[in-house]
mmCIF file of C-alpha atoms and ligand atoms in Angstrom:
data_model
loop_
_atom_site.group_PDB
_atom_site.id
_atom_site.type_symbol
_atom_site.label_atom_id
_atom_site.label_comp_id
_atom_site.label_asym_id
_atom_site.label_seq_id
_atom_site.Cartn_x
_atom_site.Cartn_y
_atom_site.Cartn_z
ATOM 1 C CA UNK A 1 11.056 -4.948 -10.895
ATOM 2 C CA UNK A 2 9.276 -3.146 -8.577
ATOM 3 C CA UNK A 3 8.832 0.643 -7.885
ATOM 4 C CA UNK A 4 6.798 2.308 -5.548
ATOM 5 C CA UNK A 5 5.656 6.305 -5.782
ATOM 6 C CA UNK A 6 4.839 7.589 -2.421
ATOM 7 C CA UNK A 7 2.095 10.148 -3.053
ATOM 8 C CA UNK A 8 1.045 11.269 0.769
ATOM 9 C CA UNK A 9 3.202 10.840 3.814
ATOM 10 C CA UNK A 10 1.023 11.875 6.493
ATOM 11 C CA UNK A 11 -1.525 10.932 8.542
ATOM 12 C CA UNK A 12 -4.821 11.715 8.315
ATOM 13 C CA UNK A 13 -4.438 15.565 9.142
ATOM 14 C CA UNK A 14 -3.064 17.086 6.015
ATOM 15 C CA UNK A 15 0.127 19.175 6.226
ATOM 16 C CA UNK A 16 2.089 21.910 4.049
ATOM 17 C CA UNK A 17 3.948 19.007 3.281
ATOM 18 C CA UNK A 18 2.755 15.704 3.843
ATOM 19 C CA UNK A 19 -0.456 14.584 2.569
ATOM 20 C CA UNK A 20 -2.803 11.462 3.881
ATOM 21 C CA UNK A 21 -1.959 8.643 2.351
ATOM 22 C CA UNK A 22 -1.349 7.105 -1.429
ATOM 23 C CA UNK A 23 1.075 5.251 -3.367
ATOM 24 C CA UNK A 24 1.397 3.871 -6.953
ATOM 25 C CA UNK A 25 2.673 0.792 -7.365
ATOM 26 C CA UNK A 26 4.281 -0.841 -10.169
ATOM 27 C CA UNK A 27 5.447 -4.896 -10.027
ATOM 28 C CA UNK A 28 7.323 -6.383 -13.299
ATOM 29 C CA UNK A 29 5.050 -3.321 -15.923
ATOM 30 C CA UNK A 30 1.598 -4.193 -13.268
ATOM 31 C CA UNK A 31 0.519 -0.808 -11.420
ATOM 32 C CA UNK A 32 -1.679 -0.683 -8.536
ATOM 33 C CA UNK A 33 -3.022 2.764 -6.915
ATOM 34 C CA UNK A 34 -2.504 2.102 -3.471
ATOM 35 C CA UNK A 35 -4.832 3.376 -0.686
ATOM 36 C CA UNK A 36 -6.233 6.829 -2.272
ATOM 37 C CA UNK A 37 -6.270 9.010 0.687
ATOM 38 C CA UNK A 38 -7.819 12.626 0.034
ATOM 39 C CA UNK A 39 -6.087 14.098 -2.878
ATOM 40 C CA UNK A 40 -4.303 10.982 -4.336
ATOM 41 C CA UNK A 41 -5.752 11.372 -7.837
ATOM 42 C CA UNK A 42 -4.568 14.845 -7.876
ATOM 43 C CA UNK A 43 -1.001 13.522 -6.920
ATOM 44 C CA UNK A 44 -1.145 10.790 -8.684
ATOM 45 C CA UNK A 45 -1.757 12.809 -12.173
ATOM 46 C CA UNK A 46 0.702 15.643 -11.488
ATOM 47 C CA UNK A 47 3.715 13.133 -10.544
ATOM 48 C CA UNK A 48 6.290 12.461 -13.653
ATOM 49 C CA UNK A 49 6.054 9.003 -12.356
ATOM 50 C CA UNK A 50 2.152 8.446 -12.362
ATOM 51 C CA UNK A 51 -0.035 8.193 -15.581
ATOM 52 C CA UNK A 52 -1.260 11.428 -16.785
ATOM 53 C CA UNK A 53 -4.765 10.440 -16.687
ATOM 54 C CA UNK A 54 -6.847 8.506 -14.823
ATOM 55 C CA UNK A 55 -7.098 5.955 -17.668
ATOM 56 C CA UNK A 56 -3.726 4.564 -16.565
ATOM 57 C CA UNK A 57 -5.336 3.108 -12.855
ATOM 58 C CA UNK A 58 -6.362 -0.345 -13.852
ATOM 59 C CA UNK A 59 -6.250 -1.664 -10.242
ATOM 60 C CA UNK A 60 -6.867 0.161 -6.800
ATOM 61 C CA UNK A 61 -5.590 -1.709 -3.651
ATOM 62 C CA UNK A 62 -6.734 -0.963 -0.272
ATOM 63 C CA UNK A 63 -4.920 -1.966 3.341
ATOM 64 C CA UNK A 64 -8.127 -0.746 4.888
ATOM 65 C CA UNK A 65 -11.212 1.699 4.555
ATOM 66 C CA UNK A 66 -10.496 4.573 6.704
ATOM 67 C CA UNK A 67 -10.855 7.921 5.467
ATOM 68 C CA UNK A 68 -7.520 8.922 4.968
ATOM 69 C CA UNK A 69 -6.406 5.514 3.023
ATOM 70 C CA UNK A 70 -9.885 5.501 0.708
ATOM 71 C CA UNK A 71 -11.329 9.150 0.388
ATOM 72 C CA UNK A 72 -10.929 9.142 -3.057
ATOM 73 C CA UNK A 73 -12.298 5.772 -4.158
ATOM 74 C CA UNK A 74 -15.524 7.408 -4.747
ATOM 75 C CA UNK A 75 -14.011 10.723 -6.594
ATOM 76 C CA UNK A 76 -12.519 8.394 -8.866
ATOM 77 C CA UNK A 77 -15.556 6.007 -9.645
ATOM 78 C CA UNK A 78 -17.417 9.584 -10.237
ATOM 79 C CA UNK A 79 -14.833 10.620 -12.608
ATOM 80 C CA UNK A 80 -15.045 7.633 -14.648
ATOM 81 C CA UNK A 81 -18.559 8.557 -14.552
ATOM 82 C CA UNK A 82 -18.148 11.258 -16.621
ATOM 83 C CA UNK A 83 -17.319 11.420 -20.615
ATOM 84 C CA UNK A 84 -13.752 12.109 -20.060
ATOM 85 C CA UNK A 85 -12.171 9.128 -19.539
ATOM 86 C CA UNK A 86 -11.886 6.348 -22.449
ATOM 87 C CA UNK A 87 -10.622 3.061 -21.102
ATOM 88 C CA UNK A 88 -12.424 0.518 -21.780
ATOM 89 C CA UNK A 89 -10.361 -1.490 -19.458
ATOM 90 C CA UNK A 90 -11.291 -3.863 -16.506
ATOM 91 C CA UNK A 91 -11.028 -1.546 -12.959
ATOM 92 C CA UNK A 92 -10.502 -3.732 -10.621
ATOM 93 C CA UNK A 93 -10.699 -2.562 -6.603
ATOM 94 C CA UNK A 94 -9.137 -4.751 -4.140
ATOM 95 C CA UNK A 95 -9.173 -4.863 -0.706
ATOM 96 C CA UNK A 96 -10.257 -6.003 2.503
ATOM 97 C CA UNK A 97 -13.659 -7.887 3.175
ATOM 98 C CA UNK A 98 -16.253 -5.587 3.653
ATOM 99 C CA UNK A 99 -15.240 -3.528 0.291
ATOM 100 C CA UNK A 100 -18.021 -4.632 -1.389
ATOM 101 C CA UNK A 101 -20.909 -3.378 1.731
ATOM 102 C CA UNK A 102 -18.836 -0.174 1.633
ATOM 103 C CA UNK A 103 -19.067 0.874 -1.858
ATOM 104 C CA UNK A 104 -22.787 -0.248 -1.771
ATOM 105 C CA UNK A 105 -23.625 2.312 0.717
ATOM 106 C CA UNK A 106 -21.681 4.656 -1.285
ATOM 107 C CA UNK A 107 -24.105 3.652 -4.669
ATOM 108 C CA UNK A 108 -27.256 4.387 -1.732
ATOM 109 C CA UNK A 109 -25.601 7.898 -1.555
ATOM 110 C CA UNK A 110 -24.993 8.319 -5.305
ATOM 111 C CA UNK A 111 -26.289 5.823 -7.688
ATOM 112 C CA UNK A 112 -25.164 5.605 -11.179
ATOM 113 C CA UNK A 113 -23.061 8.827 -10.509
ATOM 114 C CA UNK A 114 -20.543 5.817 -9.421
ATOM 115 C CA UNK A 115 -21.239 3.745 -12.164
ATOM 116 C CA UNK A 116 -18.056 3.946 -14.803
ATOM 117 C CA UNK A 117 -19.520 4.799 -18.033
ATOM 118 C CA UNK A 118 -17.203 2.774 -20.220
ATOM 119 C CA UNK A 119 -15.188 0.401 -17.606
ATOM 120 C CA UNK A 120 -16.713 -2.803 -16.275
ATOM 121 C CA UNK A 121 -15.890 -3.330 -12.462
ATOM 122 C CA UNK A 122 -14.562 -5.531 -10.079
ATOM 123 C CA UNK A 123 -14.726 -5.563 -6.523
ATOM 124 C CA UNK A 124 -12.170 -8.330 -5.012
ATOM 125 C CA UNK A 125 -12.630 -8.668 -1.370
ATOM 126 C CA UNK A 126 -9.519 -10.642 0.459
ATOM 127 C CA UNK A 127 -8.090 -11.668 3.698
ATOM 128 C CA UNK A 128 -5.074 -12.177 5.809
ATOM 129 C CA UNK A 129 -3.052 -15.382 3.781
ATOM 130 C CA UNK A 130 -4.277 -14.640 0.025
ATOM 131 C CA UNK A 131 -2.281 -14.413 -2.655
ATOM 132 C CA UNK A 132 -2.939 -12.481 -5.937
ATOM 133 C CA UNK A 133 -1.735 -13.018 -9.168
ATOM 134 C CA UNK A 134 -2.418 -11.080 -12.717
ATOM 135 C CA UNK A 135 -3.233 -12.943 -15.805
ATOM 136 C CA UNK A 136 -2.116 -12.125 -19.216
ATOM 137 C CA UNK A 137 -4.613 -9.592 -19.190
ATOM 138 C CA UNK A 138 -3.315 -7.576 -15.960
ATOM 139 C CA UNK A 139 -6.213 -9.028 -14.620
ATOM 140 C CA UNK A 140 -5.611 -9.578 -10.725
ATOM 141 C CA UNK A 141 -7.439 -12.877 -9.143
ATOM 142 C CA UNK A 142 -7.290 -15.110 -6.454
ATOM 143 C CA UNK A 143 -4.932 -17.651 -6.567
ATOM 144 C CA UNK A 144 -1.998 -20.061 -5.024
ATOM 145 C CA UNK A 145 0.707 -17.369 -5.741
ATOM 146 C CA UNK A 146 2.727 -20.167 -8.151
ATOM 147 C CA UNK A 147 3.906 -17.381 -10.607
ATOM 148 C CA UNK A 148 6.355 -15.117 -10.623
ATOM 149 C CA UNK A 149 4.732 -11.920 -9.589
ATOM 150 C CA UNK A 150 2.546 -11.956 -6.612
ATOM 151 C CA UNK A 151 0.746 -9.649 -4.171
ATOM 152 C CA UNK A 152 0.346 -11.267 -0.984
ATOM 153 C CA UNK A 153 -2.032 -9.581 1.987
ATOM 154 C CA UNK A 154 -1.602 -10.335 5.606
ATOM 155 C CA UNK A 155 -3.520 -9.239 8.576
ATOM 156 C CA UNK A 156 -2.283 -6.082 10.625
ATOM 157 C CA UNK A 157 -3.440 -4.925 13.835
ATOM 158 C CA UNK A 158 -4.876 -1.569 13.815
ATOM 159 C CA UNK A 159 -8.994 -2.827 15.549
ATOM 160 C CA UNK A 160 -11.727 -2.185 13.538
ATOM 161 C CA UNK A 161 -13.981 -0.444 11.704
ATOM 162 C CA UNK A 162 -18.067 -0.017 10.316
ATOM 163 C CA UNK A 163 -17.231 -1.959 7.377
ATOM 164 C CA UNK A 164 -14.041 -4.388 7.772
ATOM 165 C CA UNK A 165 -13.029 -6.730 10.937
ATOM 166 C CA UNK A 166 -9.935 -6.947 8.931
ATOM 167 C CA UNK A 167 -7.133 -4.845 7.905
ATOM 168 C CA UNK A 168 -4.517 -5.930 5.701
ATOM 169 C CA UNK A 169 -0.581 -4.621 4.835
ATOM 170 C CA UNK A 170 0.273 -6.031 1.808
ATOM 171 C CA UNK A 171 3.476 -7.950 0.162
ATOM 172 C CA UNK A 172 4.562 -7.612 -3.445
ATOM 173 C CA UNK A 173 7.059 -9.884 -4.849
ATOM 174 C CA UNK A 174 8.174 -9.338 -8.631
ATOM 175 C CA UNK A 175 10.070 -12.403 -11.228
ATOM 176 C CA UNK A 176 13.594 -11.986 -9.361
ATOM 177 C CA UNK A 177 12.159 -12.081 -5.808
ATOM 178 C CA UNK A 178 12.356 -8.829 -4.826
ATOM 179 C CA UNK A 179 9.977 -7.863 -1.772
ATOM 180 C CA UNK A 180 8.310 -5.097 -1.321
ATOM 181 C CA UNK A 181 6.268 -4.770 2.140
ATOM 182 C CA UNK A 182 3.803 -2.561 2.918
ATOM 183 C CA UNK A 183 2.564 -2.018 6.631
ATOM 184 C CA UNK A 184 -0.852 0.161 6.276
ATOM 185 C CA UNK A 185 -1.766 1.317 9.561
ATOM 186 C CA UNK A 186 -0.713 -0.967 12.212
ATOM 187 C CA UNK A 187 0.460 -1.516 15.505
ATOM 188 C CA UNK A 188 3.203 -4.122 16.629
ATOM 189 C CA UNK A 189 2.283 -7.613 15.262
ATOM 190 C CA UNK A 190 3.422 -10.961 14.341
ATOM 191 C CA UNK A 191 2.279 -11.057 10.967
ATOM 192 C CA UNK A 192 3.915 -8.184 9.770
ATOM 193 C CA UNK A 193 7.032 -9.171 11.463
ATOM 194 C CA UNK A 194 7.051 -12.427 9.502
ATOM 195 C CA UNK A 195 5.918 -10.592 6.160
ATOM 196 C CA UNK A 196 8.676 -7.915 6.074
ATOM 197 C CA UNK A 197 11.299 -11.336 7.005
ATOM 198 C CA UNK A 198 14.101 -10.359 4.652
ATOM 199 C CA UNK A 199 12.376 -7.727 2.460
ATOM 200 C CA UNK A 200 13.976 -5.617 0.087
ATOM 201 C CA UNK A 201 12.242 -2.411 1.224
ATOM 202 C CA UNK A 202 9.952 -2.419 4.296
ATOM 203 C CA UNK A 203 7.190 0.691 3.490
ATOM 204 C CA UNK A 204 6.450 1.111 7.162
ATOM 205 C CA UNK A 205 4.082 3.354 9.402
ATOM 206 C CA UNK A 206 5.369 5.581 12.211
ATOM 207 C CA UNK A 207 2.831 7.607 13.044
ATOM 208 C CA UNK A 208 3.546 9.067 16.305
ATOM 209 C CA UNK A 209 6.891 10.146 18.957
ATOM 210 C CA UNK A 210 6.960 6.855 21.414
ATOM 211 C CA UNK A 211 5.667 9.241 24.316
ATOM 212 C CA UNK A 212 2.229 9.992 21.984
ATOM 213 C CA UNK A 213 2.086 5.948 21.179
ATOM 214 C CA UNK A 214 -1.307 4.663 20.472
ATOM 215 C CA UNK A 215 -2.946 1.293 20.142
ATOM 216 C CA UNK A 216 -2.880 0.171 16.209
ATOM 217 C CA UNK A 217 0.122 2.167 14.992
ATOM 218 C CA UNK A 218 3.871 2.460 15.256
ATOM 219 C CA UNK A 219 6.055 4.836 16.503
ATOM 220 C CA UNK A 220 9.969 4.753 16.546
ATOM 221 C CA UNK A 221 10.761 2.042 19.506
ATOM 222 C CA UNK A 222 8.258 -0.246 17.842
ATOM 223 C CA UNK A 223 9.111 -0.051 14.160
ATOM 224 C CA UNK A 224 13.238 -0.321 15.849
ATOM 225 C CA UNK A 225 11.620 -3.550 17.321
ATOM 226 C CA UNK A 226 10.441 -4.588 13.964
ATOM 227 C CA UNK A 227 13.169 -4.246 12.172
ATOM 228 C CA UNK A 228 15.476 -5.898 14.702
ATOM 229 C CA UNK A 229 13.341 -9.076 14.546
ATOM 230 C CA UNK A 230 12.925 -9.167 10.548
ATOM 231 C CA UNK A 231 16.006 -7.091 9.275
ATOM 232 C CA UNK A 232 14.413 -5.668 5.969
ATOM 233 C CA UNK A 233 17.855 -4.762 3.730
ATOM 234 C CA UNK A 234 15.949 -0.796 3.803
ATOM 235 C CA UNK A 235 13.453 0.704 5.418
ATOM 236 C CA UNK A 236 10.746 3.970 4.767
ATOM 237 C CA UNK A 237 8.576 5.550 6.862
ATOM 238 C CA UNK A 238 5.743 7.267 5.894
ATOM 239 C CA UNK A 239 1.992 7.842 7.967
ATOM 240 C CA UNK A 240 3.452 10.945 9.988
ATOM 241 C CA UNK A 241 1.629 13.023 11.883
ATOM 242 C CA UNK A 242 3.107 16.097 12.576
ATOM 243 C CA UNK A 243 4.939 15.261 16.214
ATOM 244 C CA UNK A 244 7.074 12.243 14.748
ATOM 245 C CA UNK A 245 7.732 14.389 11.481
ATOM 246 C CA UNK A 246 9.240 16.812 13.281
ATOM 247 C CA UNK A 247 11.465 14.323 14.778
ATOM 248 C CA UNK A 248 15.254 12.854 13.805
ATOM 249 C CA UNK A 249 13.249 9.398 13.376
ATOM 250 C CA UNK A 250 15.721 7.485 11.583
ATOM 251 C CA UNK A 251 18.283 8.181 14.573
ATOM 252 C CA UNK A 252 15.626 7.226 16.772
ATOM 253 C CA UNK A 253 15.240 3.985 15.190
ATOM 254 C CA UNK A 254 18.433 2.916 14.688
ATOM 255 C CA UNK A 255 18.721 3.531 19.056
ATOM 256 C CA UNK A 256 16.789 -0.027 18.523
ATOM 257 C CA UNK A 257 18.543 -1.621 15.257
ATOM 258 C CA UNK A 258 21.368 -1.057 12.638
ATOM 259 C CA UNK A 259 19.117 -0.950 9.664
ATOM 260 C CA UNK A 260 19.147 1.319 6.578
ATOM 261 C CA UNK A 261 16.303 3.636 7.005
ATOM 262 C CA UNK A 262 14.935 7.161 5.516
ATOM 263 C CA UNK A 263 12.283 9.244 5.917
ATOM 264 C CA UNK A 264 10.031 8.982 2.901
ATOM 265 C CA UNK A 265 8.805 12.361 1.687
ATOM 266 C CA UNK A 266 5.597 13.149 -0.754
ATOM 267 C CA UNK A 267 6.638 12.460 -4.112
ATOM 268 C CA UNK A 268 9.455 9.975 -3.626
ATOM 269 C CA UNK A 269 9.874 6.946 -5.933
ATOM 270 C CA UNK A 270 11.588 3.793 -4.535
ATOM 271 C CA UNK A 271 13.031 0.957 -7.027
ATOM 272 C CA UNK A 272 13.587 -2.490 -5.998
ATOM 273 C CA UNK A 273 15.154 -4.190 -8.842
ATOM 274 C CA UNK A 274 18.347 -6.464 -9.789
ATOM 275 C CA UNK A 275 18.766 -10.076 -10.432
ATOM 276 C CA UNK A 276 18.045 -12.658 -8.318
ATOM 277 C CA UNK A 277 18.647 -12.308 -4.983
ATOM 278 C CA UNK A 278 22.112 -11.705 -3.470
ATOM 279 C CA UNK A 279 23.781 -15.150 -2.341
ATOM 280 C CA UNK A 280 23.790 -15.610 1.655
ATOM 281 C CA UNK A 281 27.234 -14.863 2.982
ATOM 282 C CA UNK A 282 29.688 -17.976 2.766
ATOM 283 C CA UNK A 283 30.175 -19.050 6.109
ATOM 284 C CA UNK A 284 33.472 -19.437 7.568
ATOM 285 C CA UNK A 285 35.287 -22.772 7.996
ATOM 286 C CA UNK A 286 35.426 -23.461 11.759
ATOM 287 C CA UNK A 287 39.224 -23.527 12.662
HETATM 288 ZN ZN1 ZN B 1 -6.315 3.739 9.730
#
C-alpha cells in the first residue's frame, strides 16, 4: 500500500495557499519525508496524516537540493539537536550525489548544532538506475530491487546545481505492484516518460502556463505529452506557481490526452492500494 501526503503545492514562492514543496510518503507501513521545502516540518506535524513529532521521520528523500525541495533539512537536523526529541532510531537522508558535500558545508556553518543528539546518521547518496530497498529494520540500502517494496530513482532533467550534476524523480513500488511516480522538478524527458509507464498515480510538476514555459520544468502541453506517451491510470499536479494555479489545468491537459487528472492541493492524501494489479483487457477474437 502506498499513500502519499502532499504537504506544499507550490513553487518556490510561497502562496496563501500553496506552499514550496513536501510530501510524506508511506510504502507497505515504510514512511519517507519527501523533499522538505520551507515549512515542511511545520506541515508535516500539524497534518492528521503525518506523525505528531518529529520522532516519526526515520528517512528523508530528496529529488534534488534546491531551496525550495531541502530548506528544512537543516531545521530538522537542528531540532534533533536539541533535548526534545527521543528516537534513538537510525535517520537516514537520501538523495542525490552531492548530499553528502552539501550537508558538510552546512556542519562548516553550524557544527555540532547539526549533530542529532540521540540518532546516528546516514547520508545515502544515489543516482539515476538505483534501486532501494528497506531491511527488517526500515533500514533503506542499496540494492538489486528483488523484494517486494522498492524505491527506484531515475534521472530528470531540470540542469544543475553547486552541489549535484544530478537530479532525480523517484519511483515507489509497494508488495502488490502498485506505482507511485514522482517527477521533482523536471522538464520533458525520456526517463521519466519510461518511469511513470503504467503507474498507478503519476505525482507530476506543472509549474508554469505553456506561454511562461521554461527549460527544466513542465507546464500543461508537456505534462499532456507525458501522459499521452506513458498513460499513468491518474495523474496530480503539484509545483505551481501562481500563473498555472490560477489556471483550469486539468482541462488544459486533457486538450493533449484522456487521462484522469486533478489538481493536488496542500494537505491532500493520495492512496494507491488493492490487490495485484488489474488483468490487461481480454482481447477480442478476430472475426
Ligand atoms: Zn528545482
Amino acid at each position: 500500500m502506498i499513500a502519499l501526503l502532499i504537504l506544499g503545492t507550490g513553487g518556490a514562492v510561497p502562496t496563501i495557499d500553496r506552499s514550496p514543496s513536501a510530501a510524506w510518503l508511506t510504502i507497505d507501513g515504510r514512511s519517507l519525508l519527501v523533499d522538505p521545502g520551507p515549512g515542511a516540518l511545520v506541515r508535516l506535524v500539524r497534518s492528521p496524516h503525518g506523525p505528531a513529532t518529529l520522532d516519526g521521520i526515520d528517512a528523508v528523500l530528496l529529488t534534488h537540493l534546491h531551496l525550495d525541495h531541502c530548506a528544512d533539512l537543516a531545521p530538522l537536523l537542528f531540532a534533533l539537536h536539541s533535548v526534545v526529541p527521543q528516537s534513538r532510531h537510525l535517520l537516514q537522508i537520501i538523495g542525490p550525489r552531492g548530499l553528502a558535500a552539501y550537508l558538510d558545508r552546512l556542519r562548516d556553518l553550524y557544527g555540532d548544532w547539526l549533530t542529532p543528539r540521540l540518532r546516528p546518521l546516514e547520508v545515502l547518496e544515489v543516482a539515476g538506475g538505483d534501486a532501494l530497498e528497506p531491511d527488517d529494520d526500515g533500514r533503506w540500502a542499496v540494492g538489486r530491487a528483488r523484494g517486494p517494496t522498492v524505491l527506484e530513482a531515475f534521472r530528470v532533467e531540470h540542469g544543475e546545481d553547486r552541489f549535484s550534476a544530478e537530479n532525480l524523480g523517484w519511483l515507489a513500488r509497494d508488495r502488490d505492484g502498485r506505482m507511485l511516480v514522482l517527477s521533482g522538478d523536471t522538464g520533458p524527458c525520456r526517463t521519466l516518460e519510461a518511469a511513470a509507464r503504467g503507474a498507478d498515480l503519476l505525482v507530476v510538476e506543472c509549474s508554469t502556463p505553456d506561454e511562461l514555459a521554461v527549460d527544466g520544468h513542465l507546464s500543461p502541453s508537456r505534462v499532456g505529452a507525458l501522459i499521452a506517451a506513458a498513460r499513468p491510470r491518474r495523474v496530480v499536479l503539484t509545483h505551481l506557481y501562481p500563473a498555472a494555479a490560477a489556471l483550469d489545468l486539468p482541462a488544459l491537459v486533457r486538450e493533449h490526452a484522456s487521462a484522469d487528472v486533478v489538481v493536488a492541493s496542500d494537505g491532500d492524501l493520495f492512496e494507491v492500494f488493492g490487490g495485484p494489479p488489474p488483468l490487461p483487457e481480454p482481447r477480442k477474437a478476430h472475426p
